[in-house]
Tab-separated table of C-alpha atoms and ligand atoms in Angstrom:
chain	number	residue	atom	x	y	z
A	132	MET	CA	100.742	112.363	-1.727
A	133	THR	CA	100.071	114.242	1.534
A	134	LYS	CA	102.793	116.339	3.136
A	135	SER	CA	103.026	113.803	5.969
A	136	GLU	CA	103.538	110.990	3.467
A	137	GLU	CA	106.220	113.031	1.708
A	138	LEU	CA	107.999	113.837	4.971
A	139	PHE	CA	107.713	110.250	6.191
A	140	LYS	CA	109.373	109.008	2.986
A	141	LYS	CA	112.223	111.488	3.508
A	142	ALA	CA	112.504	110.697	7.225
A	143	GLN	CA	112.843	106.975	6.557
A	144	ASN	CA	116.084	107.680	4.672
A	145	ILE	CA	117.710	109.278	7.690
A	146	MET	CA	116.025	107.853	10.816
A	147	PRO	CA	115.336	104.198	11.655
A	148	GLY	CA	111.690	103.744	10.630
A	149	GLY	CA	111.504	107.492	9.981
A	150	VAL	CA	110.986	108.260	13.662
A	151	ASN	CA	112.875	109.106	16.816
A	152	SER	CA	110.844	106.661	18.905
A	153	PRO	CA	109.394	103.417	17.503
A	154	VAL	CA	105.744	103.750	18.544
A	155	ARG	CA	105.472	106.981	16.508
A	156	ALA	CA	105.860	104.996	13.262
A	157	PHE	CA	102.222	103.832	13.478
A	158	ASN	CA	103.346	100.333	12.350
A	159	SER	CA	100.783	98.498	14.450
A	160	VAL	CA	97.926	100.648	13.158
A	161	LYS	CA	99.075	100.170	9.590
A	162	ARG	CA	99.123	103.769	8.372
A	163	THR	CA	101.530	106.577	7.655
A	164	PRO	CA	102.070	108.676	10.767
A	165	PHE	CA	100.994	112.287	10.573
A	166	PHE	CA	103.734	114.875	11.016
A	167	VAL	CA	102.879	117.547	13.544
A	168	ASP	CA	102.904	121.244	12.800
A	169	SER	CA	101.688	122.556	16.170
A	170	ALA	CA	99.495	121.871	19.189
A	171	LYS	CA	97.380	124.036	21.486
A	172	GLY	CA	95.139	123.027	24.390
A	173	ALA	CA	93.396	119.728	23.573
A	174	TYR	CA	94.260	119.915	19.865
A	175	ILE	CA	97.164	118.835	17.683
A	176	TYR	CA	97.523	119.997	14.060
A	177	ASP	CA	99.352	118.095	11.323
A	178	VAL	CA	101.281	119.509	8.371
A	179	ASP	CA	98.315	118.870	6.066
A	180	GLY	CA	96.047	121.137	8.077
A	181	ASN	CA	94.184	118.323	9.853
A	182	LYS	CA	93.071	119.002	13.428
A	183	TYR	CA	92.765	116.240	16.006
A	184	ILE	CA	91.625	116.074	19.598
A	185	ASP	CA	94.763	114.734	21.263
A	186	TYR	CA	94.503	111.901	23.839
A	187	VAL	CA	98.201	111.033	23.575
A	188	CYS	CA	99.315	114.386	25.093
A	189	SER	CA	102.915	113.539	24.159
A	190	TRP	CA	102.528	110.238	26.127
A	191	GLY	CA	101.587	111.971	29.350
A	192	PRO	CA	103.335	115.321	29.945
A	193	GLY	CA	100.386	117.358	28.666
A	194	ILE	CA	98.104	117.340	31.711
A	195	LEU	CA	97.579	121.112	31.307
A	196	GLY	CA	96.964	120.823	27.569
A	197	HIS	CA	99.465	121.833	24.910
A	198	ALA	CA	101.307	125.192	25.058
A	199	HIS	CA	99.857	126.427	28.351
A	200	PRO	CA	100.396	130.239	28.197
A	201	ARG	CA	101.976	130.476	31.649
A	202	VAL	CA	104.495	127.724	30.882
A	203	ILE	CA	105.323	129.126	27.437
A	204	GLU	CA	105.793	132.641	28.881
A	205	ALA	CA	108.121	131.416	31.613
A	206	VAL	CA	110.190	129.340	29.175
A	207	LYS	CA	110.473	132.191	26.665
A	208	LYS	CA	111.676	134.515	29.418
A	209	VAL	CA	114.283	132.167	30.889
A	210	CYS	CA	115.766	131.408	27.465
A	211	GLU	CA	116.933	135.011	27.256
A	212	LYS	CA	119.311	134.317	30.164
A	213	GLY	CA	121.036	131.396	28.410
A	214	LEU	CA	120.018	127.827	27.642
A	215	THR	CA	122.436	125.758	29.676
A	216	PHE	CA	125.314	126.313	32.074
A	217	GLY	CA	126.435	122.911	33.360
A	218	ALA	CA	126.571	124.566	36.744
A	219	PRO	CA	124.098	124.706	39.667
A	220	THR	CA	121.219	127.217	39.620
A	221	GLU	CA	118.694	128.224	42.300
A	222	LYS	CA	115.854	127.035	40.065
A	223	GLU	CA	116.933	123.418	40.589
A	224	ILE	CA	116.424	123.868	44.346
A	225	ILE	CA	113.023	125.470	43.742
A	226	LEU	CA	111.872	122.558	41.553
A	227	ASP	CA	113.230	119.960	43.999
A	228	GLU	CA	111.397	121.657	46.882
A	229	LEU	CA	108.147	121.719	44.880
A	230	ILE	CA	108.555	118.011	44.111
A	231	ARG	CA	109.229	117.197	47.781
A	232	LYS	CA	106.208	119.295	48.821
A	233	CYS	CA	104.022	117.148	46.533
A	234	VAL	CA	105.815	113.839	47.192
A	235	PRO	CA	107.193	113.705	50.778
A	236	SER	CA	109.042	110.418	50.130
A	237	MET	CA	111.411	112.374	47.870
A	238	GLU	CA	113.720	113.380	50.727
A	239	MET	CA	116.693	113.730	48.359
A	240	MET	CA	116.665	113.652	44.559
A	241	ARG	CA	118.628	114.061	41.356
A	242	LEU	CA	117.291	115.705	38.176
A	243	VAL	CA	118.023	113.936	34.871
A	244	SER	CA	116.842	114.300	31.266
A	245	SER	CA	114.579	111.312	30.612
A	246	GLY	CA	112.475	108.702	32.340
A	247	THR	CA	114.882	106.033	31.131
A	248	GLU	CA	117.734	107.797	32.895
A	249	ALA	CA	115.688	108.231	36.060
A	250	VAL	CA	114.699	104.579	36.425
A	251	MET	CA	118.110	103.267	35.295
A	252	SER	CA	119.790	105.452	37.924
A	253	ALA	CA	117.353	104.461	40.678
A	254	VAL	CA	118.064	100.777	39.990
A	255	ARG	CA	121.836	101.419	40.099
A	256	VAL	CA	121.435	103.235	43.421
A	257	ALA	CA	119.419	100.316	44.813
A	258	ARG	CA	122.211	97.940	43.800
A	259	GLY	CA	124.868	100.250	45.205
A	260	PHE	CA	123.023	100.740	48.502
A	261	THR	CA	122.184	97.049	49.089
A	262	GLY	CA	125.308	95.553	47.519
A	263	ARG	CA	123.020	93.108	45.724
A	264	ASP	CA	122.836	92.458	41.940
A	265	LYS	CA	119.422	90.958	41.167
A	266	ILE	CA	116.297	93.003	40.436
A	267	ILE	CA	112.676	92.019	39.857
A	268	LYS	CA	110.498	93.663	37.214
A	269	PHE	CA	107.112	92.680	35.817
A	270	THR	CA	106.295	91.316	32.370
A	271	GLY	CA	104.581	94.027	30.340
A	272	CYS	CA	105.870	96.900	32.448
A	273	TYR	CA	108.135	99.387	30.699
A	274	HIS	CA	110.799	101.394	32.468
A	275	GLY	CA	112.636	103.002	29.551
A	276	HIS	CA	115.259	101.397	27.344
A	277	SER	CA	118.222	100.773	29.671
A	278	ASP	CA	119.715	97.324	29.030
A	279	GLY	CA	118.779	95.660	32.288
A	280	LEU	CA	115.110	96.708	32.078
A	281	LEU	CA	114.357	95.694	28.485
A	282	MET	CA	113.269	92.177	29.379
A	283	ARG	CA	109.641	91.424	28.442
A	284	ALA	CA	109.025	95.165	28.550
A	285	GLY	CA	105.807	96.901	27.577
A	286	SER	CA	105.100	100.006	25.470
A	287	GLY	CA	106.895	100.084	22.126
A	288	VAL	CA	108.711	96.812	22.878
A	289	LEU	CA	105.340	95.083	23.127
A	290	THR	CA	103.872	97.035	20.202
A	291	GLU	CA	106.732	96.053	17.911
A	292	ALA	CA	106.688	92.470	19.313
A	293	ILE	CA	110.349	92.497	20.417
A	294	PRO	CA	110.134	90.422	23.645
A	295	ASP	CA	113.798	90.867	24.423
A	296	SER	CA	115.741	93.587	22.625
A	297	ALA	CA	118.730	92.555	20.541
A	298	GLY	CA	121.987	94.086	21.726
A	299	VAL	CA	121.424	93.304	25.405
A	300	PRO	CA	124.093	90.845	26.615
A	301	LYS	CA	122.591	87.472	27.572
A	302	GLY	CA	124.214	87.849	30.958
A	303	TYR	CA	121.819	90.639	31.902
A	304	ALA	CA	118.924	88.209	32.010
A	305	LYS	CA	120.327	86.441	35.084
A	306	TYR	CA	120.205	89.703	37.023
A	307	THR	CA	116.721	90.736	35.888
A	308	LEU	CA	114.077	88.377	37.238
A	309	LEU	CA	110.570	88.502	35.799
A	310	ALA	CA	107.348	88.270	37.794
A	311	ASP	CA	103.718	88.737	36.746
A	312	TYR	CA	101.991	92.006	37.563
A	313	ASN	CA	99.222	91.547	40.187
A	314	ASP	CA	100.399	87.960	40.823
A	315	GLU	CA	101.695	87.956	44.399
A	316	ASN	CA	102.709	84.291	44.247
A	317	SER	CA	105.024	84.918	41.276
A	318	VAL	CA	106.876	87.448	43.437
A	319	ARG	CA	106.794	85.300	46.577
A	320	GLU	CA	108.366	82.366	44.690
A	321	LEU	CA	111.238	84.496	43.374
A	322	MET	CA	111.877	86.057	46.765
A	323	GLN	CA	111.831	82.653	48.497
A	324	GLN	CA	114.402	81.451	45.934
A	325	CYS	CA	116.788	84.409	46.105
A	326	GLY	CA	115.276	87.282	48.078
A	327	GLU	CA	118.585	87.929	49.888
A	328	GLU	CA	120.193	88.675	46.489
A	329	VAL	CA	117.457	91.043	45.277
A	330	ALA	CA	118.419	94.719	45.358
A	331	CYS	CA	114.978	95.992	44.415
A	332	ILE	CA	111.582	95.371	42.968
A	333	VAL	CA	110.807	97.993	40.323
A	334	VAL	CA	107.155	98.458	39.426
A	335	GLU	CA	104.789	100.813	37.632
A	336	PRO	CA	102.324	101.312	40.525
A	337	VAL	CA	99.637	101.445	37.842
A	338	ALA	CA	100.857	99.491	34.837
A	339	ALA	CA	100.314	101.740	31.811
A	340	ASN	CA	102.574	100.203	29.174
A	341	MET	CA	100.531	97.112	28.450
A	342	GLY	CA	97.510	99.325	28.306
A	343	VAL	CA	96.351	100.535	31.744
A	344	VAL	CA	96.237	97.673	34.270
A	345	PRO	CA	95.495	98.904	37.812
A	346	PRO	CA	96.980	97.104	40.825
A	347	THR	CA	94.695	94.788	42.842
A	348	SER	CA	93.676	96.118	46.268
A	349	THR	CA	96.555	94.233	47.950
A	350	PHE	CA	99.343	94.168	45.330
A	351	LEU	CA	101.275	97.339	46.190
A	352	LYS	CA	100.997	96.729	49.964
A	353	PHE	CA	102.243	93.184	49.376
A	354	LEU	CA	105.272	94.508	47.440
A	355	ARG	CA	106.010	96.967	50.249
A	356	GLU	CA	105.880	94.186	52.856
A	357	ILE	CA	107.902	91.570	50.975
A	358	THR	CA	110.683	94.036	50.088
A	359	ASN	CA	110.876	95.033	53.761
A	360	GLN	CA	110.957	91.364	54.742
A	361	TYR	CA	113.983	90.603	52.522
A	362	GLY	CA	115.816	93.945	52.862
A	363	ALA	CA	115.214	94.823	49.200
A	364	LEU	CA	114.205	98.323	48.089
A	365	LEU	CA	110.849	99.141	46.492
A	366	ILE	CA	111.119	101.426	43.470
A	367	PHE	CA	107.958	103.063	42.095
A	368	ASP	CA	108.346	104.014	38.453
A	369	GLU	CA	105.969	106.995	38.476
A	370	VAL	CA	107.091	108.407	35.129
A	371	ILE	CA	103.456	108.150	33.976
A	372	THR	CA	101.498	108.137	37.272
A	373	GLY	CA	103.484	110.929	38.914
A	374	PHE	CA	101.488	114.193	39.180
A	375	ARG	CA	98.885	112.421	37.002
A	376	LEU	CA	96.834	110.348	39.467
A	377	SER	CA	97.162	113.034	42.123
A	378	LEU	CA	99.623	115.720	43.097
A	379	GLY	CA	101.470	113.068	45.097
A	380	GLY	CA	101.225	110.484	42.313
A	381	ALA	CA	100.307	106.831	42.807
A	382	GLN	CA	102.085	106.666	46.169
A	383	GLU	CA	99.636	109.248	47.546
A	384	TYR	CA	96.684	107.763	45.630
A	385	TYR	CA	97.294	104.265	47.075
A	386	GLY	CA	99.007	105.285	50.326
A	387	ILE	CA	102.170	103.209	49.802
A	388	LYS	CA	105.609	104.739	50.407
A	389	PRO	CA	108.399	103.376	48.180
A	390	ASP	CA	112.090	103.687	49.017
A	391	LEU	CA	112.888	105.295	45.659
A	392	SER	CA	110.723	106.801	42.921
A	393	ALA	CA	111.248	107.976	39.375
A	394	PHE	CA	109.169	110.746	37.831
A	395	GLY	CA	109.153	112.076	34.286
A	396	LYS	CA	106.764	113.564	31.720
A	397	ILE	CA	104.531	115.988	33.749
A	398	VAL	CA	107.372	116.974	36.113
A	399	GLY	CA	109.221	118.446	33.141
A	400	GLY	CA	106.179	120.292	31.803
A	401	GLY	CA	106.863	118.915	28.323
A	402	MET	CA	110.608	119.553	28.364
A	403	PRO	CA	113.328	116.848	28.640
A	404	LEU	CA	113.405	116.499	32.422
A	405	ALA	CA	112.906	113.639	34.847
A	406	VAL	CA	113.885	112.972	38.456
A	407	TYR	CA	114.750	110.070	40.710
A	408	GLY	CA	115.102	110.093	44.469
A	409	GLY	CA	113.678	108.995	47.791
A	410	ARG	CA	115.152	108.001	51.166
A	411	LYS	CA	118.017	110.310	52.163
A	412	ASP	CA	120.140	107.423	53.468
A	413	VAL	CA	119.764	105.632	50.136
A	414	MET	CA	120.383	108.719	47.977
A	415	SER	CA	123.459	109.551	50.080
A	416	CYS	CA	125.314	106.813	48.223
A	417	VAL	CA	125.195	108.855	44.979
A	418	ALA	CA	128.365	110.638	43.787
A	419	PRO	CA	129.883	112.956	44.742
A	420	ILE	CA	128.972	112.021	48.353
A	421	GLY	CA	128.743	108.302	47.652
A	422	ALA	CA	130.153	105.601	45.440
A	423	VAL	CA	127.264	105.231	42.964
A	424	TYR	CA	128.134	107.275	39.901
A	425	GLN	CA	125.491	109.117	37.878
A	426	ALA	CA	125.882	112.347	35.894
A	427	GLY	CA	124.455	114.391	33.016
A	428	THR	CA	125.457	117.406	30.948
A	429	LEU	CA	121.927	118.771	30.766
A	430	SER	CA	120.697	117.490	34.150
A	431	GLY	CA	118.748	120.307	35.846
A	432	ASN	CA	118.813	122.365	32.673
A	433	PRO	CA	117.410	125.832	33.500
A	434	VAL	CA	114.922	125.881	30.598
A	435	ALA	CA	113.500	122.435	31.368
A	436	VAL	CA	113.479	123.195	35.097
A	437	THR	CA	111.513	126.373	34.450
A	438	ALA	CA	108.851	124.433	32.517
A	439	GLY	CA	108.673	121.954	35.393
A	440	ILE	CA	108.390	124.660	38.064
A	441	GLU	CA	105.592	126.475	36.219
A	442	THR	CA	103.681	123.229	35.604
A	443	LEU	CA	103.887	122.077	39.226
A	444	LYS	CA	102.933	125.545	40.476
A	445	ILE	CA	99.787	125.507	38.298
A	446	LEU	CA	98.871	122.016	39.549
A	447	ILE	CA	99.486	123.001	43.191
A	448	GLU	CA	97.416	126.181	42.813
A	449	ASN	CA	94.559	124.374	40.998
A	450	GLN	CA	94.210	120.947	42.618
A	451	GLU	CA	90.572	120.742	41.532
A	452	ILE	CA	92.121	119.813	38.159
A	453	TYR	CA	92.385	116.216	39.370
A	454	SER	CA	88.711	115.715	40.138
A	455	GLU	CA	87.778	117.508	36.906
A	456	ILE	CA	89.903	115.336	34.597
A	457	ASP	CA	88.833	112.222	36.526
A	458	LYS	CA	85.163	113.120	35.948
A	459	ASN	CA	85.706	113.849	32.238
A	460	THR	CA	87.641	110.640	31.681
A	461	ALA	CA	84.818	108.688	33.337
A	462	ILE	CA	82.378	110.163	30.803
A	463	ILE	CA	84.525	108.863	27.944
A	464	GLU	CA	84.914	105.512	29.698
A	465	ASP	CA	81.118	105.177	29.969
A	466	ALA	CA	80.848	105.788	26.217
A	467	TYR	CA	83.249	102.902	25.523
A	468	LYS	CA	81.470	100.625	27.989
A	469	SER	CA	78.094	101.463	26.437
A	470	ILE	CA	79.290	99.977	23.124
A	471	GLY	CA	80.486	96.825	24.876
A	472	LEU	CA	84.240	97.516	25.045
A	473	GLN	CA	86.364	96.589	28.051
A	474	THR	CA	88.090	99.544	29.723
A	475	LYS	CA	90.528	100.008	32.585
A	476	ARG	CA	90.892	103.440	34.186
A	477	VAL	CA	92.599	105.154	37.064
A	478	GLY	CA	91.790	108.858	37.185
A	479	SER	CA	92.649	110.438	33.821
A	480	LEU	CA	94.652	107.405	32.661
A	481	MET	CA	92.620	104.886	30.650
A	482	SER	CA	92.801	102.089	28.074
A	483	VAL	CA	90.280	100.264	25.914
A	484	PHE	CA	91.032	96.547	25.488
A	485	PHE	CA	90.000	94.502	22.475
A	486	THR	CA	89.553	91.194	24.274
A	487	ASP	CA	86.726	89.632	26.260
A	488	ASN	CA	89.158	88.160	28.788
A	489	PRO	CA	88.927	90.222	31.979
A	490	ILE	CA	92.172	92.178	32.102
A	491	ASN	CA	94.232	91.637	35.249
A	492	SER	CA	97.792	91.200	34.008
A	493	TYR	CA	99.951	90.752	30.925
A	494	LYS	CA	98.620	87.312	30.013
A	495	GLU	CA	95.109	88.607	29.345
A	496	VAL	CA	96.484	91.682	27.554
A	497	ALA	CA	98.320	89.320	25.214
A	498	THR	CA	94.948	87.998	23.992
A	499	CYS	CA	93.888	91.404	22.623
A	500	ASP	CA	92.951	91.592	18.936
A	501	THR	CA	95.460	94.142	17.613
A	502	ASP	CA	93.848	94.132	14.147
A	503	LYS	CA	90.565	95.224	15.734
A	504	PHE	CA	92.492	97.856	17.659
A	505	ALA	CA	94.046	99.116	14.392
A	506	ALA	CA	90.579	99.449	12.798
A	507	TYR	CA	89.328	101.317	15.893
A	508	PHE	CA	92.377	103.625	15.854
A	509	ASN	CA	91.778	104.495	12.190
A	510	HIS	CA	88.088	105.122	12.801
A	511	MET	CA	88.920	107.529	15.608
A	512	LEU	CA	91.632	109.306	13.625
A	513	THR	CA	89.508	109.783	10.524
A	514	HIS	CA	86.863	111.289	12.794
A	515	GLY	CA	89.356	113.739	14.312
A	516	ILE	CA	90.325	111.889	17.490
A	517	TYR	CA	93.984	110.931	18.059
A	518	VAL	CA	94.378	108.079	20.527
A	519	ALA	CA	97.659	106.211	21.110
A	520	PRO	CA	98.624	104.193	18.003
A	521	SER	CA	98.986	100.986	20.019
A	522	GLN	CA	96.798	98.650	22.053
A	523	PHE	CA	99.555	98.654	24.676
A	524	GLU	CA	99.528	102.353	25.487
A	525	ALA	CA	97.257	104.636	27.509
A	526	MET	CA	94.831	107.470	26.815
A	527	PHE	CA	95.672	110.677	28.650
A	528	VAL	CA	93.070	113.353	29.387
A	529	SER	CA	94.110	116.940	30.115
A	530	VAL	CA	92.420	119.874	31.764
A	531	ALA	CA	92.115	121.370	28.258
A	532	HIS	CA	89.691	118.578	27.240
A	533	SER	CA	86.598	120.684	27.895
A	534	ALA	CA	82.973	119.526	27.968
A	535	ASP	CA	82.437	120.087	24.231
A	536	VAL	CA	85.642	118.182	23.399
A	537	ILE	CA	84.488	115.299	25.602
A	538	GLU	CA	81.054	115.383	23.962
A	539	GLN	CA	82.621	115.259	20.468
A	540	THR	CA	84.700	112.273	21.580
A	541	VAL	CA	81.661	110.461	22.970
A	542	ASP	CA	79.870	110.952	19.635
A	543	VAL	CA	82.770	109.450	17.672
A	544	VAL	CA	82.907	106.467	20.049
A	545	ALA	CA	79.173	105.946	19.570
A	546	LYS	CA	79.630	106.085	15.776
A	547	TYR	CA	82.365	103.435	16.079
A	548	GLY	CA	79.974	101.294	18.080
A	549	LYS	CA	77.419	101.440	15.277
A	550	ASN	CA	79.995	100.264	12.701
A	551	VAL	CA	81.343	97.214	14.518
B	264	LIG	P1	111.473	108.189	28.604
B	264	LIG	O1	112.934	107.736	28.587
B	264	LIG	O2	110.745	107.830	27.329
B	264	LIG	O3	111.338	109.670	28.959
B	264	LIG	O4	110.735	107.437	29.774
B	264	LIG	C1	110.794	106.041	29.834
B	264	LIG	C2	109.622	105.513	30.653
B	264	LIG	C3	109.863	105.064	31.935
B	264	LIG	N1	108.851	104.589	32.709
B	264	LIG	C4	107.577	104.555	32.244
B	264	LIG	C5	106.489	104.032	33.135
B	264	LIG	C6	107.275	105.001	30.937
B	264	LIG	O5	106.005	104.951	30.473
B	264	LIG	C7	108.316	105.500	30.123
B	264	LIG	C8	108.080	105.973	28.705
B	264	LIG	N2	106.743	105.905	28.231
B	264	LIG	C9	106.583	105.727	26.796
B	264	LIG	C10	105.097	105.587	26.500
B	264	LIG	N3	104.474	104.557	27.233
B	264	LIG	C11	107.208	106.850	26.033
B	264	LIG	C12	106.793	106.935	24.584
B	264	LIG	C13	107.873	106.420	23.653
B	264	LIG	O6	108.620	105.502	24.029
B	264	LIG	O7	107.945	106.987	22.533
């Protein structure tokens, strides 16, 4: 029995499925998950001494590669001054100003500890600001696990085939309306029916939790126009796309300005930190200056804020990172295409789909062959490449994925192509 198998057995006695987040259980790829010992740069090492090139990058935060020396140094240093105060610090202002410098739509913001918290809070603010109850989300998009957003969600919900989570009161469904990503008519119909009751449309500007599904050339502009038309707010869930597609996220990449945004993952530099914010008039309804309540013991935690500051500073100082990781991801994408697989990519965010149906929204994603995906995943892992253990997740490329790492990956993809 490997050490990972031993640990997994033990973990299953004390954690649901032996994990602290469902997708980590490797259920859909039918194998015991490896337990991690450490990670550095593009590599992750398991407790049995195996070394993998990591394309999960902790589901997105790792754009600089694991354990970037500057981030580690800054975190080590700040820990000496205490881990948490529950009181304001100057560092929170510094991080907020860096975020606003990168994303001008973030006129006012609130730091929180997870992407779930960020999106949940943004939706509550939209409801509080508009006085309306209904929201629209898209089938296959995932916005964290808050009750009102767990309808037909993507990511682990899709992977574990739980269309609607148990434990969410039936009543929620009437406030969360479902449309189809990239299908403008599905949105138009809902808005014609009850647009005056819709507080917001919440969207992943690039869907990345049903695999990566980019928006059509008109979709995001259409959402911006129809929310304006009905007085609803547009919320961009940029937890994945933020600081990933560009320094200004998807809203810079596509040139669409939402009313509110949520960021996570990269903005926390690998620590538990996320942020929501946007229009000052909207955010002015948040307590203690407004009637929408939201709070958090560890919100703006000095250690997490320090990791975020250092990460954003490195990205701001080295913006050529974005063209570099885009170029390297395109090389990997070409390798997949050359063996006849369907890919979708935006910058350093990519997915490989095991279906011949051209991917445009959830309904084509649902035709993917997840058994074929599982075989592909296991081929990659046994050849030292760790991709996300689910057809419905994304590949993330970091600046640490150097030319030789990319070349090694291309070789393993080619080998897979020979076996199928
Ligand atoms: P967290 O609460 O996991 O920090 O963020 C929730 C969230 C919100 N919005 C988007 C677009 C997201 O992708 C996520 C979380 N992403 C998943 C992976 N697709 C996290 C991995 C997991 O659940 O273990």
